[in-house]
């Protein structure tokens, strides 16, 4: 029989205890529940917070599951996916292009759900894999709406990108209410993203992507459709 790995067991135990409680768990509750040293549990909790798998609840003192967990656990039953999927399907029907949902994971992002285009040639994102925020349209949304809980310079970290370029793009995104990526990641692909709002905060980004030749001239129109659909479902971002 394979023995338990103490570090892995504690990390899993923290996540499981947080999930079991509707209000999350305090550090003291985690220490008592896992019967482990407070310093050890604190280090694990801070690491999980930095990676986006736990967040401290607004009232403070209690930890709840972070959006980063969607990178591993995303499915149709996942709360954010379940909320946004009706919008995604209708948006895919209107645009005839691939619609994708992204969530922030630490200082990166992950695509957690997609409604693919029915065109023979279409954009097909890789799901549940961490990727850089820049220059993706969804990443620009997270940077513009401070969805990462950290400074832009820290979020971009070692990426080789000029600060003035990022600042200009963020300002444009905030002003327009959407972000674009036209051939920046893949030469022949263009995408537009908007923020998904819950309780006044951007918790995810919804993007529409496809071949540049087919979608580039329709990016603003697609963004408008996405923002209106989200607003109709109570998931819009205040402007």
Tab-separated table of C-alpha atoms in Angstrom:
chain	number	residue	atom	x	y	z
A	1	UNK	CA	0.000	0.000	0.000
A	2	UNK	CA	1.339	3.437	-0.929
A	3	UNK	CA	1.820	5.694	2.104
A	4	UNK	CA	0.234	9.118	2.360
A	5	UNK	CA	2.324	12.134	1.440
A	6	UNK	CA	2.081	14.516	4.385
A	7	UNK	CA	2.385	17.726	2.370
A	8	UNK	CA	-0.123	16.637	-0.253
A	9	UNK	CA	-2.497	15.392	2.441
A	10	UNK	CA	-2.431	18.727	4.232
A	11	UNK	CA	-3.042	20.742	1.080
A	12	UNK	CA	-5.915	18.486	0.055
A	13	UNK	CA	-7.242	18.571	3.608
A	14	UNK	CA	-7.282	22.367	3.586
A	15	UNK	CA	-9.214	22.491	0.313
A	16	UNK	CA	-11.664	19.815	1.422
A	17	UNK	CA	-12.346	21.507	4.749
A	18	UNK	CA	-12.911	24.856	3.043
A	19	UNK	CA	-15.320	23.306	0.553
A	20	UNK	CA	-17.290	21.508	3.275
A	21	UNK	CA	-18.148	24.780	5.039
A	22	UNK	CA	-20.694	27.108	3.435
A	23	UNK	CA	-18.910	30.132	4.952
A	24	UNK	CA	-15.394	28.885	4.390
A	25	UNK	CA	-12.913	28.213	7.187
A	26	UNK	CA	-10.730	30.306	9.450
A	27	UNK	CA	-7.057	29.565	9.929
A	28	UNK	CA	-7.785	28.333	13.454
A	29	UNK	CA	-10.501	25.979	12.204
A	30	UNK	CA	-8.080	24.562	9.644
A	31	UNK	CA	-5.413	24.059	12.310
A	32	UNK	CA	-7.862	22.269	14.587
A	33	UNK	CA	-9.447	20.223	11.811
A	34	UNK	CA	-6.140	19.012	10.410
A	35	UNK	CA	-4.393	18.776	13.801
A	36	UNK	CA	-1.306	20.373	12.325
A	37	UNK	CA	1.033	23.184	13.438
A	38	UNK	CA	-0.389	26.652	12.842
A	39	UNK	CA	2.774	27.842	11.075
A	40	UNK	CA	2.616	24.938	8.636
A	41	UNK	CA	-1.075	25.454	7.824
A	42	UNK	CA	-0.538	29.196	7.435
A	43	UNK	CA	2.234	28.630	4.868
A	44	UNK	CA	0.041	26.263	2.846
A	45	UNK	CA	-2.922	28.638	2.975
A	46	UNK	CA	-0.843	31.597	1.803
A	47	UNK	CA	0.538	29.480	-1.046
A	48	UNK	CA	-2.961	28.447	-2.126
A	49	UNK	CA	-4.071	32.087	-2.013
A	50	UNK	CA	-1.140	33.165	-4.190
A	51	UNK	CA	-1.956	30.440	-6.717
A	52	UNK	CA	-5.613	31.473	-6.862
A	53	UNK	CA	-7.075	28.336	-5.253
A	54	UNK	CA	-8.176	30.088	-2.060
A	55	UNK	CA	-9.313	33.642	-1.423
A	56	UNK	CA	-9.967	35.493	1.795
A	57	UNK	CA	-13.660	36.296	2.143
A	58	UNK	CA	-14.635	40.014	2.111
A	59	UNK	CA	-15.532	39.968	5.813
A	60	UNK	CA	-11.999	38.792	6.539
A	61	UNK	CA	-10.651	35.912	8.505
A	62	UNK	CA	-12.340	33.144	6.510
A	63	UNK	CA	-10.996	31.402	3.430
A	64	UNK	CA	-13.191	30.187	0.594
A	65	UNK	CA	-12.481	28.333	-2.628
A	66	UNK	CA	-10.888	30.603	-5.253
A	67	UNK	CA	-11.686	30.860	-8.920
A	68	UNK	CA	-8.404	29.180	-9.723
A	69	UNK	CA	-9.958	25.875	-8.690
A	70	UNK	CA	-12.059	26.075	-11.846
A	71	UNK	CA	-8.914	25.320	-13.820
A	72	UNK	CA	-9.047	21.767	-12.468
A	73	UNK	CA	-12.673	21.296	-11.502
A	74	UNK	CA	-14.516	23.110	-14.275
A	75	UNK	CA	-17.568	21.345	-15.627
A	76	UNK	CA	-21.135	22.232	-16.481
A	77	UNK	CA	-21.976	22.007	-12.792
A	78	UNK	CA	-19.346	24.551	-11.769
A	79	UNK	CA	-21.031	27.705	-10.537
A	80	UNK	CA	-19.465	30.294	-12.853
A	81	UNK	CA	-19.711	28.009	-15.868
A	82	UNK	CA	-23.318	27.175	-15.046
A	83	UNK	CA	-24.197	30.858	-14.712
A	84	UNK	CA	-22.528	31.934	-17.939
A	85	UNK	CA	-23.205	28.974	-20.225
A	86	UNK	CA	-26.651	30.201	-21.418
A	87	UNK	CA	-24.974	33.449	-22.465
A	88	UNK	CA	-22.172	31.537	-24.169
A	89	UNK	CA	-24.556	29.414	-26.208
A	90	UNK	CA	-26.620	32.352	-27.347
A	91	UNK	CA	-23.504	34.362	-28.164
A	92	UNK	CA	-22.105	31.450	-30.175
A	93	UNK	CA	-25.387	31.219	-32.055
A	94	UNK	CA	-25.340	34.933	-32.888
A	95	UNK	CA	-21.673	35.204	-33.849
A	96	UNK	CA	-21.159	31.705	-35.284
A	97	UNK	CA	-17.703	31.752	-33.678
A	98	UNK	CA	-16.053	29.993	-30.716
A	99	UNK	CA	-17.010	31.434	-27.328
A	100	UNK	CA	-14.694	30.765	-24.373
A	101	UNK	CA	-14.822	31.420	-20.626
A	102	UNK	CA	-11.591	32.261	-18.791
A	103	UNK	CA	-10.877	32.679	-15.074
A	104	UNK	CA	-7.850	34.221	-13.354
A	105	UNK	CA	-5.494	31.714	-11.736
A	106	UNK	CA	-2.973	33.516	-9.576
A	107	UNK	CA	-1.200	35.895	-11.953
A	108	UNK	CA	-2.184	33.837	-14.999
A	109	UNK	CA	-5.428	32.638	-16.548
A	110	UNK	CA	-7.045	29.418	-17.630
A	111	UNK	CA	-9.790	28.693	-20.149
A	112	UNK	CA	-12.363	26.534	-18.371
A	113	UNK	CA	-15.249	26.146	-20.809
A	114	UNK	CA	-15.943	26.696	-24.483
A	115	UNK	CA	-18.799	26.551	-26.974
A	116	UNK	CA	-17.101	25.743	-30.285
A	117	UNK	CA	-17.956	27.248	-33.638
A	118	UNK	CA	-19.571	24.937	-36.173
A	119	UNK	CA	-17.415	26.297	-38.991
A	120	UNK	CA	-14.958	23.739	-40.437
A	121	UNK	CA	-12.144	26.198	-39.738
A	122	UNK	CA	-12.465	27.633	-36.243
A	123	UNK	CA	-10.525	28.698	-33.179
A	124	UNK	CA	-10.144	25.862	-30.641
A	125	UNK	CA	-8.615	26.863	-27.278
A	126	UNK	CA	-6.816	24.438	-24.971
A	127	UNK	CA	-8.767	24.135	-21.716
A	128	UNK	CA	-7.563	23.936	-18.096
A	129	UNK	CA	-4.014	24.997	-18.852
A	130	UNK	CA	-2.347	28.030	-17.292
A	131	UNK	CA	-1.295	30.701	-19.761
A	132	UNK	CA	0.083	34.223	-19.657
A	133	UNK	CA	-2.286	37.137	-19.308
A	134	UNK	CA	-0.628	39.084	-22.113
A	135	UNK	CA	-1.525	39.512	-24.908
A	136	UNK	CA	-4.784	37.517	-24.688
A	137	UNK	CA	-8.009	39.511	-24.807
A	138	UNK	CA	-9.233	37.834	-21.601
A	139	UNK	CA	-5.979	38.656	-19.834
A	140	UNK	CA	-6.353	42.305	-20.797
A	141	UNK	CA	-9.811	42.276	-19.209
A	142	UNK	CA	-8.402	40.936	-15.941
A	143	UNK	CA	-5.676	43.574	-15.953
A	144	UNK	CA	-8.080	46.390	-16.776
A	145	UNK	CA	-10.602	45.469	-14.078
A	146	UNK	CA	-8.101	44.489	-11.378
A	147	UNK	CA	-9.475	40.940	-11.212
A	148	UNK	CA	-6.124	39.595	-10.006
A	149	UNK	CA	-5.842	41.516	-6.747
A	150	UNK	CA	-2.282	42.550	-7.581
A	151	UNK	CA	-0.461	45.348	-9.365
A	152	UNK	CA	-0.121	45.127	-13.129
A	153	UNK	CA	3.670	45.119	-12.928
A	154	UNK	CA	3.576	42.150	-10.551
A	155	UNK	CA	1.004	40.308	-12.662
A	156	UNK	CA	3.022	40.655	-15.851
A	157	UNK	CA	6.205	39.662	-14.023
A	158	UNK	CA	8.949	38.489	-16.386
A	159	UNK	CA	6.980	39.005	-19.602
A	160	UNK	CA	8.862	41.077	-22.139
A	161	UNK	CA	6.302	43.823	-22.715
A	162	UNK	CA	6.651	47.595	-22.564
A	163	UNK	CA	4.899	49.263	-19.627
A	164	UNK	CA	3.541	52.124	-21.720
A	165	UNK	CA	1.998	49.639	-24.164
A	166	UNK	CA	0.209	47.827	-21.333
A	167	UNK	CA	-1.017	51.070	-19.771
A	168	UNK	CA	-2.400	52.308	-23.087
A	169	UNK	CA	-4.147	49.005	-23.760
A	170	UNK	CA	-5.664	48.895	-20.270
A	171	UNK	CA	-6.948	52.453	-20.589
A	172	UNK	CA	-8.495	51.633	-23.969
A	173	UNK	CA	-10.084	48.466	-22.606
A	174	UNK	CA	-11.609	50.287	-19.657
A	175	UNK	CA	-12.975	53.036	-21.894
A	176	UNK	CA	-14.496	50.675	-24.469
A	177	UNK	CA	-15.657	47.910	-22.140
A	178	UNK	CA	-13.923	45.196	-24.157
A	179	UNK	CA	-10.428	44.026	-25.104
A	180	UNK	CA	-9.109	42.701	-28.388
A	181	UNK	CA	-6.300	40.482	-29.576
A	182	UNK	CA	-5.803	40.763	-33.312
A	183	UNK	CA	-3.025	38.461	-34.413
A	184	UNK	CA	-0.936	39.116	-31.286
A	185	UNK	CA	-0.968	35.512	-30.068
A	186	UNK	CA	-1.637	33.706	-33.349
A	187	UNK	CA	-1.187	35.635	-36.586
A	188	UNK	CA	-4.375	34.446	-38.271
A	189	UNK	CA	-6.633	34.542	-35.198
A	190	UNK	CA	-8.550	37.465	-33.685
A	191	UNK	CA	-10.584	37.609	-30.497
A	192	UNK	CA	-12.543	40.028	-28.343
A	193	UNK	CA	-13.300	39.652	-24.627
A	194	UNK	CA	-15.596	41.275	-22.067
A	195	UNK	CA	-15.791	40.980	-18.300
A	196	UNK	CA	-18.222	38.761	-16.413
A	197	UNK	CA	-19.422	40.536	-13.292
A	198	UNK	CA	-20.675	39.066	-10.017
A	199	UNK	CA	-21.575	41.420	-7.165
A	200	UNK	CA	-19.855	44.271	-8.984
A	201	UNK	CA	-16.552	42.460	-9.472
A	202	UNK	CA	-15.072	40.906	-12.605
A	203	UNK	CA	-14.700	37.185	-11.848
A	204	UNK	CA	-14.239	35.843	-15.383
A	205	UNK	CA	-13.871	36.903	-18.999
A	206	UNK	CA	-15.945	35.867	-21.976
A	207	UNK	CA	-14.257	35.875	-25.371
A	208	UNK	CA	-15.299	35.350	-28.975
A	209	UNK	CA	-12.545	34.175	-31.306
A	210	UNK	CA	-12.031	32.971	-34.832
A	211	UNK	CA	-10.037	33.426	-38.048
A	212	UNK	CA	-9.099	37.070	-38.634
A	213	UNK	CA	-10.459	37.051	-42.153
A	214	UNK	CA	-13.897	36.175	-40.830
A	215	UNK	CA	-14.179	37.962	-37.495
A	216	UNK	CA	-11.833	40.959	-37.386
A	217	UNK	CA	-14.386	43.406	-38.755
A	218	UNK	CA	-17.049	42.088	-36.338
A	219	UNK	CA	-15.149	42.279	-33.049
A	220	UNK	CA	-16.897	45.406	-31.749
A	221	UNK	CA	-20.281	43.984	-32.714
A	222	UNK	CA	-19.505	40.727	-30.918
A	223	UNK	CA	-18.405	42.628	-27.805
A	224	UNK	CA	-21.645	44.593	-27.813
A	225	UNK	CA	-23.692	41.413	-28.058
A	226	UNK	CA	-21.709	39.803	-25.241
A	227	UNK	CA	-22.089	42.787	-22.913
A	228	UNK	CA	-25.823	43.043	-23.549
A	229	UNK	CA	-26.404	39.329	-22.990
A	230	UNK	CA	-24.410	39.371	-19.758
A	231	UNK	CA	-26.316	42.434	-18.533
A	232	UNK	CA	-29.623	40.699	-19.312
A	233	UNK	CA	-28.527	37.794	-17.123
A	234	UNK	CA	-27.335	40.021	-14.262
A	235	UNK	CA	-23.690	39.345	-15.042
A	236	UNK	CA	-22.695	42.642	-16.599
A	237	UNK	CA	-19.824	44.857	-15.511
A	238	UNK	CA	-20.707	48.378	-14.259
A	239	UNK	CA	-19.355	51.071	-16.587
